[in-house]
Amino acid sequence: MASPGETLFTIPIPPLNQHPGGAVTVTLPAPQVYLLTITSPPDNRLTTASCTAILDALDLIEFGGYTPGVVITTSGLPKFFSNGLDLEHALGTEGFLPGVLYRLFNRFLTYPMPTVALLPGHAFAGGLMLAMHHDYRVMNPSRGFACVNELEFGVPLKAAMSSIFRLKLPPQTYRDLVLEAKRFPGEEGVKAGLVDRAGGLGEALELIKERKLTDKAKTGIYGLLKAEMYRESVGFLTQAGYDKEEEKDRKLIEGEDRRKEEAEGRLGSIKEKAKL
């Protein structure tokens, strides 16, 4: 039987392109609490290699003979929880979104134990999305920002990426994150409903103890309850949901192109009316 403080196992993250690789390590900071630490320098980008290692670790926790409890996901890099996707890898790898990233999001969203994202530093874009697919979030009050900055680099949010914010956040926070790319530090994140508590591992363990989270998975229906709670997101995270939304996006983009062309055609007469 594992003892508190013990390292249970380590899953290697192999090198991928410019990413040197790293590891996902699972330790036991308290009974029935599994601390999953991602260390993939320089900033824990979500790639096929890192996502697969995290998925393997989650499988081992669930099916490897360990007592059901709580999973805390954190980073071994003090500056970053995760800096999101490697866009070049994501766009250049066939099936990455539905087959890798969305699979990881769905695994956390419907995991059969309570999950806590512990953010020691920045959680940007896909990194914050990863945290949002956990049940609870605890964020460093003195370092790091939580931010959805797709607006700043011109990448529209996919339905599966956006829906989790709509389901879990107050409308004003959702608006500020997406339409202003606002950066939330820890204490402000608590006030905005983005995180549940400011702090570190100690505060995460306090949250688990106060809410008696280590007992919640014992009936075996915890994941099913979450799948129903968040069924909109669950649907978007499947291959069928992805295919359906891609077709919607294609039609939306085509419609926007037509709108701009029609406006260009009307522009001359509009200028005449305005005497420009």
mmCIF file of C-alpha atoms in Angstrom:
data_model
loop_
_atom_site.group_PDB
_atom_site.id
_atom_site.type_symbol
_atom_site.label_atom_id
_atom_site.label_comp_id
_atom_site.label_asym_id
_atom_site.label_seq_id
_atom_site.Cartn_x
_atom_site.Cartn_y
_atom_site.Cartn_z
ATOM 1 C CA MET A 1 0.000 0.000 0.000
ATOM 2 C CA ALA A 2 1.362 3.430 -0.986
ATOM 3 C CA SER A 3 2.328 5.882 1.735
ATOM 4 C CA PRO A 4 1.757 9.683 1.658
ATOM 5 C CA GLY A 5 4.679 11.421 -0.052
ATOM 6 C CA GLU A 6 5.524 8.392 -2.155
ATOM 7 C CA THR A 7 6.066 8.559 -5.916
ATOM 8 C CA LEU A 8 3.643 6.088 -7.467
ATOM 9 C CA PHE A 9 4.863 6.145 -11.067
ATOM 10 C CA THR A 10 6.321 8.257 -13.872
ATOM 11 C CA ILE A 11 5.239 8.361 -17.522
ATOM 12 C CA PRO A 12 7.888 9.759 -19.904
ATOM 13 C CA ILE A 13 6.972 12.480 -22.411
ATOM 14 C CA PRO A 14 9.110 11.772 -25.493
ATOM 15 C CA PRO A 15 10.783 14.623 -27.410
ATOM 16 C CA LEU A 16 8.676 16.098 -30.214
ATOM 17 C CA ASN A 17 10.014 18.614 -32.738
ATOM 18 C CA GLN A 18 11.452 21.533 -30.730
ATOM 19 C CA HIS A 19 10.056 20.187 -27.450
ATOM 20 C CA PRO A 20 12.744 18.314 -25.481
ATOM 21 C CA GLY A 21 10.320 16.005 -23.701
ATOM 22 C CA GLY A 22 9.793 15.498 -20.010
ATOM 23 C CA ALA A 23 7.593 13.442 -17.721
ATOM 24 C CA VAL A 24 4.279 13.106 -15.965
ATOM 25 C CA THR A 25 4.870 12.034 -12.376
ATOM 26 C CA VAL A 26 2.173 10.912 -9.955
ATOM 27 C CA THR A 27 2.771 11.180 -6.222
ATOM 28 C CA LEU A 28 0.628 10.757 -3.110
ATOM 29 C CA PRO A 29 0.653 13.987 -1.054
ATOM 30 C CA ALA A 30 -2.198 12.696 1.149
ATOM 31 C CA PRO A 31 -4.213 9.480 1.360
ATOM 32 C CA GLN A 32 -6.338 8.963 -1.780
ATOM 33 C CA VAL A 33 -4.993 12.183 -3.338
ATOM 34 C CA TYR A 34 -3.066 11.682 -6.569
ATOM 35 C CA LEU A 35 -0.845 14.603 -7.554
ATOM 36 C CA LEU A 36 -0.245 14.463 -11.310
ATOM 37 C CA THR A 37 2.696 16.750 -12.137
ATOM 38 C CA ILE A 38 3.393 17.703 -15.765
ATOM 39 C CA THR A 39 6.981 18.710 -16.520
ATOM 40 C CA SER A 40 7.522 19.427 -20.202
ATOM 41 C CA PRO A 41 9.913 22.383 -20.659
ATOM 42 C CA PRO A 42 9.842 25.176 -21.425
ATOM 43 C CA ASP A 43 6.125 25.813 -20.840
ATOM 44 C CA ASN A 44 4.089 22.563 -20.819
ATOM 45 C CA ARG A 45 2.674 22.920 -24.326
ATOM 46 C CA LEU A 46 -0.150 20.527 -25.127
ATOM 47 C CA THR A 47 1.204 18.266 -27.869
ATOM 48 C CA THR A 48 0.460 14.710 -28.909
ATOM 49 C CA ALA A 49 3.346 13.521 -26.722
ATOM 50 C CA SER A 50 2.335 15.381 -23.559
ATOM 51 C CA CYS A 51 -1.408 14.756 -23.922
ATOM 52 C CA THR A 52 -0.840 11.034 -24.451
ATOM 53 C CA ALA A 53 1.349 10.824 -21.349
ATOM 54 C CA ILE A 54 -1.324 12.576 -19.256
ATOM 55 C CA LEU A 55 -4.004 10.224 -20.596
ATOM 56 C CA ASP A 56 -1.819 7.225 -19.727
ATOM 57 C CA ALA A 57 -1.354 8.544 -16.199
ATOM 58 C CA LEU A 58 -5.111 9.000 -15.750
ATOM 59 C CA ASP A 59 -5.676 5.432 -16.938
ATOM 60 C CA LEU A 60 -3.133 4.086 -14.455
ATOM 61 C CA ILE A 61 -4.739 5.982 -11.582
ATOM 62 C CA GLU A 62 -8.174 4.632 -12.485
ATOM 63 C CA PHE A 63 -7.311 1.082 -13.513
ATOM 64 C CA GLY A 64 -3.965 0.418 -11.814
ATOM 65 C CA GLY A 65 -5.344 -0.847 -8.527
ATOM 66 C CA TYR A 66 -5.311 2.449 -6.622
ATOM 67 C CA THR A 67 -8.126 3.398 -4.241
ATOM 68 C CA PRO A 68 -10.491 5.941 -5.821
ATOM 69 C CA GLY A 69 -9.907 9.448 -4.531
ATOM 70 C CA VAL A 70 -9.022 12.844 -6.002
ATOM 71 C CA VAL A 71 -6.665 13.848 -8.813
ATOM 72 C CA ILE A 72 -4.754 17.129 -8.584
ATOM 73 C CA THR A 73 -3.114 18.203 -11.853
ATOM 74 C CA THR A 74 -0.236 20.661 -11.584
ATOM 75 C CA SER A 75 3.034 21.674 -13.220
ATOM 76 C CA GLY A 76 6.643 21.007 -12.332
ATOM 77 C CA LEU A 77 7.512 24.354 -13.967
ATOM 78 C CA PRO A 78 6.938 27.262 -11.553
ATOM 79 C CA LYS A 79 6.217 29.848 -14.274
ATOM 80 C CA PHE A 80 3.578 27.886 -16.223
ATOM 81 C CA PHE A 81 0.670 25.553 -15.642
ATOM 82 C CA SER A 82 0.479 25.309 -19.430
ATOM 83 C CA ASN A 83 1.023 27.786 -22.250
ATOM 84 C CA GLY A 84 -1.549 26.021 -24.416
ATOM 85 C CA LEU A 85 -1.126 24.445 -27.823
ATOM 86 C CA ASP A 86 1.859 24.341 -30.101
ATOM 87 C CA LEU A 87 -0.136 25.797 -33.005
ATOM 88 C CA GLU A 88 2.236 24.515 -35.685
ATOM 89 C CA HIS A 89 1.964 20.981 -34.309
ATOM 90 C CA ALA A 90 -1.797 21.237 -33.730
ATOM 91 C CA LEU A 91 -2.533 22.509 -37.246
ATOM 92 C CA GLY A 92 -0.037 20.179 -38.907
ATOM 93 C CA THR A 93 -1.042 16.933 -37.188
ATOM 94 C CA GLU A 94 -4.055 15.227 -38.742
ATOM 95 C CA GLY A 95 -6.750 14.461 -36.196
ATOM 96 C CA PHE A 96 -4.994 16.278 -33.339
ATOM 97 C CA LEU A 97 -8.044 18.169 -32.077
ATOM 98 C CA PRO A 98 -10.645 15.370 -31.929
ATOM 99 C CA GLY A 99 -8.225 12.499 -31.426
ATOM 100 C CA VAL A 100 -5.798 13.978 -28.908
ATOM 101 C CA LEU A 101 -6.716 17.333 -27.359
ATOM 102 C CA TYR A 102 -10.477 16.807 -27.138
ATOM 103 C CA ARG A 103 -9.925 13.282 -25.909
ATOM 104 C CA LEU A 104 -7.858 14.705 -23.046
ATOM 105 C CA PHE A 105 -10.437 17.403 -22.271
ATOM 106 C CA ASN A 106 -13.226 14.822 -22.257
ATOM 107 C CA ARG A 107 -11.248 12.476 -20.010
ATOM 108 C CA PHE A 108 -10.889 15.146 -17.350
ATOM 109 C CA LEU A 109 -14.439 16.444 -17.794
ATOM 110 C CA THR A 110 -15.962 12.994 -17.196
ATOM 111 C CA TYR A 111 -13.241 11.485 -14.976
ATOM 112 C CA PRO A 112 -14.807 9.180 -12.353
ATOM 113 C CA MET A 113 -13.061 10.994 -9.481
ATOM 114 C CA PRO A 114 -13.005 14.662 -8.443
ATOM 115 C CA THR A 115 -10.268 16.632 -10.204
ATOM 116 C CA VAL A 116 -8.469 19.807 -9.128
ATOM 117 C CA ALA A 117 -6.271 21.930 -11.382
ATOM 118 C CA LEU A 118 -3.489 23.535 -9.341
ATOM 119 C CA LEU A 119 -2.061 26.497 -11.268
ATOM 120 C CA PRO A 120 1.409 27.579 -10.032
ATOM 121 C CA GLY A 121 1.829 30.041 -12.932
ATOM 122 C CA HIS A 122 0.367 31.073 -16.256
ATOM 123 C CA ALA A 123 -2.545 29.181 -17.820
ATOM 124 C CA PHE A 124 -2.993 30.598 -21.308
ATOM 125 C CA ALA A 125 -5.460 29.592 -24.043
ATOM 126 C CA GLY A 126 -5.485 25.765 -24.247
ATOM 127 C CA GLY A 127 -3.768 25.626 -20.857
ATOM 128 C CA LEU A 128 -6.694 27.411 -19.234
ATOM 129 C CA MET A 129 -9.103 25.204 -21.191
ATOM 130 C CA LEU A 130 -7.372 22.175 -19.683
ATOM 131 C CA ALA A 131 -7.848 23.645 -16.206
ATOM 132 C CA MET A 132 -11.513 24.408 -16.926
ATOM 133 C CA HIS A 133 -12.219 20.757 -17.697
ATOM 134 C CA HIS A 134 -11.299 19.972 -14.085
ATOM 135 C CA ASP A 135 -13.942 20.163 -11.350
ATOM 136 C CA TYR A 136 -12.072 22.710 -9.222
ATOM 137 C CA ARG A 137 -9.233 25.183 -9.703
ATOM 138 C CA VAL A 138 -6.680 26.601 -7.256
ATOM 139 C CA MET A 139 -4.354 29.364 -8.472
ATOM 140 C CA ASN A 140 -1.154 30.936 -7.200
ATOM 141 C CA PRO A 141 -2.090 34.368 -5.778
ATOM 142 C CA SER A 142 1.314 35.927 -6.475
ATOM 143 C CA ARG A 143 2.393 34.618 -9.893
ATOM 144 C CA GLY A 144 0.730 33.907 -13.212
ATOM 145 C CA PHE A 145 -2.349 34.866 -15.191
ATOM 146 C CA ALA A 146 -5.325 32.917 -16.509
ATOM 147 C CA CYS A 147 -6.175 34.069 -20.009
ATOM 148 C CA VAL A 148 -7.883 33.126 -23.285
ATOM 149 C CA ASN A 149 -5.794 35.160 -25.739
ATOM 150 C CA GLU A 150 -6.998 33.791 -29.089
ATOM 151 C CA LEU A 151 -8.263 37.307 -29.889
ATOM 152 C CA GLU A 152 -4.689 38.588 -29.831
ATOM 153 C CA PHE A 153 -3.321 36.104 -32.375
ATOM 154 C CA GLY A 154 -6.410 35.849 -34.559
ATOM 155 C CA VAL A 155 -7.578 32.271 -33.999
ATOM 156 C CA PRO A 156 -11.358 31.779 -33.551
ATOM 157 C CA LEU A 157 -12.450 29.503 -30.728
ATOM 158 C CA LYS A 158 -13.909 26.138 -31.702
ATOM 159 C CA ALA A 159 -17.230 25.133 -30.143
ATOM 160 C CA ALA A 160 -15.562 22.497 -27.953
ATOM 161 C CA MET A 161 -13.117 25.107 -26.652
ATOM 162 C CA SER A 162 -15.667 27.819 -25.958
ATOM 163 C CA SER A 163 -18.503 25.788 -24.466
ATOM 164 C CA ILE A 164 -16.705 24.886 -21.239
ATOM 165 C CA PHE A 165 -16.351 28.571 -20.353
ATOM 166 C CA ARG A 166 -20.019 29.212 -21.148
ATOM 167 C CA LEU A 167 -21.086 26.297 -18.940
ATOM 168 C CA LYS A 168 -18.886 27.046 -15.951
ATOM 169 C CA LEU A 169 -18.440 30.830 -15.785
ATOM 170 C CA PRO A 170 -20.615 33.890 -15.140
ATOM 171 C CA PRO A 171 -21.479 35.635 -18.437
ATOM 172 C CA GLN A 172 -19.398 38.717 -17.598
ATOM 173 C CA THR A 173 -16.288 36.635 -16.936
ATOM 174 C CA TYR A 174 -16.834 34.676 -20.154
ATOM 175 C CA ARG A 175 -17.155 37.955 -22.074
ATOM 176 C CA ASP A 176 -14.040 39.473 -20.525
ATOM 177 C CA LEU A 177 -11.971 36.350 -21.176
ATOM 178 C CA VAL A 178 -12.991 35.925 -24.822
ATOM 179 C CA LEU A 179 -13.778 39.408 -26.136
ATOM 180 C CA GLU A 180 -11.121 41.318 -24.189
ATOM 181 C CA ALA A 181 -8.480 38.611 -23.713
ATOM 182 C CA LYS A 182 -8.378 39.797 -20.103
ATOM 183 C CA ARG A 183 -5.655 38.344 -17.905
ATOM 184 C CA PHE A 184 -6.854 37.269 -14.467
ATOM 185 C CA PRO A 185 -4.388 36.924 -11.563
ATOM 186 C CA GLY A 186 -5.232 34.515 -8.788
ATOM 187 C CA GLU A 187 -7.227 36.663 -6.369
ATOM 188 C CA GLU A 188 -9.168 38.346 -9.176
ATOM 189 C CA GLY A 189 -9.827 34.924 -10.653
ATOM 190 C CA VAL A 190 -11.535 33.882 -7.411
ATOM 191 C CA LYS A 191 -13.793 36.956 -7.477
ATOM 192 C CA ALA A 192 -14.650 36.310 -11.141
ATOM 193 C CA GLY A 193 -15.580 32.660 -10.507
ATOM 194 C CA LEU A 194 -12.712 31.432 -12.661
ATOM 195 C CA VAL A 195 -10.927 29.657 -9.811
ATOM 196 C CA ASP A 196 -12.234 28.349 -6.501
ATOM 197 C CA ARG A 197 -9.351 29.376 -4.294
ATOM 198 C CA ALA A 198 -6.064 31.234 -4.363
ATOM 199 C CA GLY A 199 -3.086 29.301 -3.057
ATOM 200 C CA GLY A 200 -0.836 26.318 -3.582
ATOM 201 C CA LEU A 201 -0.841 22.621 -2.748
ATOM 202 C CA GLY A 202 -1.754 23.275 0.888
ATOM 203 C CA GLU A 203 -4.848 25.184 -0.121
ATOM 204 C CA ALA A 204 -5.786 22.503 -2.658
ATOM 205 C CA LEU A 205 -5.562 19.849 0.068
ATOM 206 C CA GLU A 206 -7.659 22.049 2.381
ATOM 207 C CA LEU A 207 -10.331 22.363 -0.318
ATOM 208 C CA ILE A 208 -10.362 18.581 -0.736
ATOM 209 C CA LYS A 209 -10.672 18.039 3.004
ATOM 210 C CA GLU A 210 -13.364 20.695 3.541
ATOM 211 C CA ARG A 211 -15.538 19.337 0.719
ATOM 212 C CA LYS A 212 -14.812 15.679 1.612
ATOM 213 C CA LEU A 213 -13.854 15.045 -1.994
ATOM 214 C CA THR A 214 -11.951 11.804 -1.377
ATOM 215 C CA ASP A 215 -15.299 10.107 -0.619
ATOM 216 C CA LYS A 216 -17.155 11.264 -3.728
ATOM 217 C CA ALA A 217 -16.008 8.600 -6.189
ATOM 218 C CA LYS A 218 -16.830 5.556 -4.063
ATOM 219 C CA THR A 219 -20.346 4.969 -5.500
ATOM 220 C CA GLY A 220 -18.967 4.744 -9.029
ATOM 221 C CA ILE A 221 -21.286 7.299 -10.662
ATOM 222 C CA TYR A 222 -19.206 10.480 -10.332
ATOM 223 C CA GLY A 223 -18.147 10.494 -13.981
ATOM 224 C CA LEU A 224 -21.693 9.776 -15.173
ATOM 225 C CA LEU A 225 -23.022 12.713 -13.163
ATOM 226 C CA LYS A 226 -20.480 15.014 -14.772
ATOM 227 C CA ALA A 227 -21.201 13.687 -18.259
ATOM 228 C CA GLU A 228 -24.848 14.682 -17.788
ATOM 229 C CA MET A 229 -24.017 18.042 -16.190
ATOM 230 C CA TYR A 230 -21.760 19.037 -19.057
ATOM 231 C CA ARG A 231 -23.370 17.110 -21.919
ATOM 232 C CA GLU A 232 -23.097 20.091 -24.286
ATOM 233 C CA SER A 233 -19.309 20.034 -24.010
ATOM 234 C CA VAL A 234 -19.181 16.233 -23.998
ATOM 235 C CA GLY A 235 -21.019 16.216 -27.323
ATOM 236 C CA PHE A 236 -18.622 18.720 -28.887
ATOM 237 C CA LEU A 237 -15.610 16.693 -27.734
ATOM 238 C CA THR A 238 -16.543 13.567 -29.715
ATOM 239 C CA GLN A 239 -15.437 12.860 -33.285
ATOM 240 C CA ALA A 240 -19.050 13.177 -34.477
ATOM 241 C CA GLY A 241 -19.444 16.467 -32.639
ATOM 242 C CA TYR A 242 -16.186 17.746 -34.085
ATOM 243 C CA ASP A 243 -17.225 16.831 -37.637
ATOM 244 C CA LYS A 244 -20.603 18.516 -37.232
ATOM 245 C CA GLU A 245 -19.091 21.726 -35.868
ATOM 246 C CA GLU A 246 -16.426 21.816 -38.588
ATOM 247 C CA GLU A 247 -19.204 21.839 -41.195
ATOM 248 C CA LYS A 248 -20.964 24.635 -39.304
ATOM 249 C CA ASP A 249 -17.713 26.609 -39.159
ATOM 250 C CA ARG A 250 -17.170 26.144 -42.891
ATOM 251 C CA LYS A 251 -20.623 27.536 -43.662
ATOM 252 C CA LEU A 252 -20.111 30.385 -41.202
ATOM 253 C CA ILE A 253 -16.844 31.403 -42.868
ATOM 254 C CA GLU A 254 -18.405 31.185 -46.329
ATOM 255 C CA GLY A 255 -21.297 33.352 -45.150
ATOM 256 C CA GLU A 256 -18.899 35.921 -43.703
ATOM 257 C CA ASP A 257 -16.973 36.055 -47.001
ATOM 258 C CA ARG A 258 -20.226 36.636 -48.916
ATOM 259 C CA ARG A 259 -21.272 39.357 -46.494
ATOM 260 C CA LYS A 260 -17.998 41.218 -47.031
ATOM 261 C CA GLU A 261 -18.254 40.883 -50.823
ATOM 262 C CA GLU A 262 -21.808 42.223 -50.816
ATOM 263 C CA ALA A 263 -20.807 45.127 -48.572
ATOM 264 C CA GLU A 264 -17.938 46.003 -50.921
ATOM 265 C CA GLY A 265 -20.450 46.078 -53.797
ATOM 266 C CA ARG A 266 -22.699 48.509 -51.897
ATOM 267 C CA LEU A 267 -19.907 50.716 -50.677
ATOM 268 C CA GLY A 268 -19.886 53.037 -53.714
ATOM 269 C CA SER A 269 -23.562 53.937 -53.413
ATOM 270 C CA ILE A 270 -23.255 54.342 -49.641
ATOM 271 C CA LYS A 271 -20.377 56.795 -50.121
ATOM 272 C CA GLU A 272 -22.471 58.732 -52.624
ATOM 273 C CA LYS A 273 -25.292 59.073 -50.141
ATOM 274 C CA ALA A 274 -22.834 60.202 -47.495
ATOM 275 C CA LYS A 275 -21.181 62.568 -50.027
ATOM 276 C CA LEU A 276 -17.741 61.087 -49.380
#
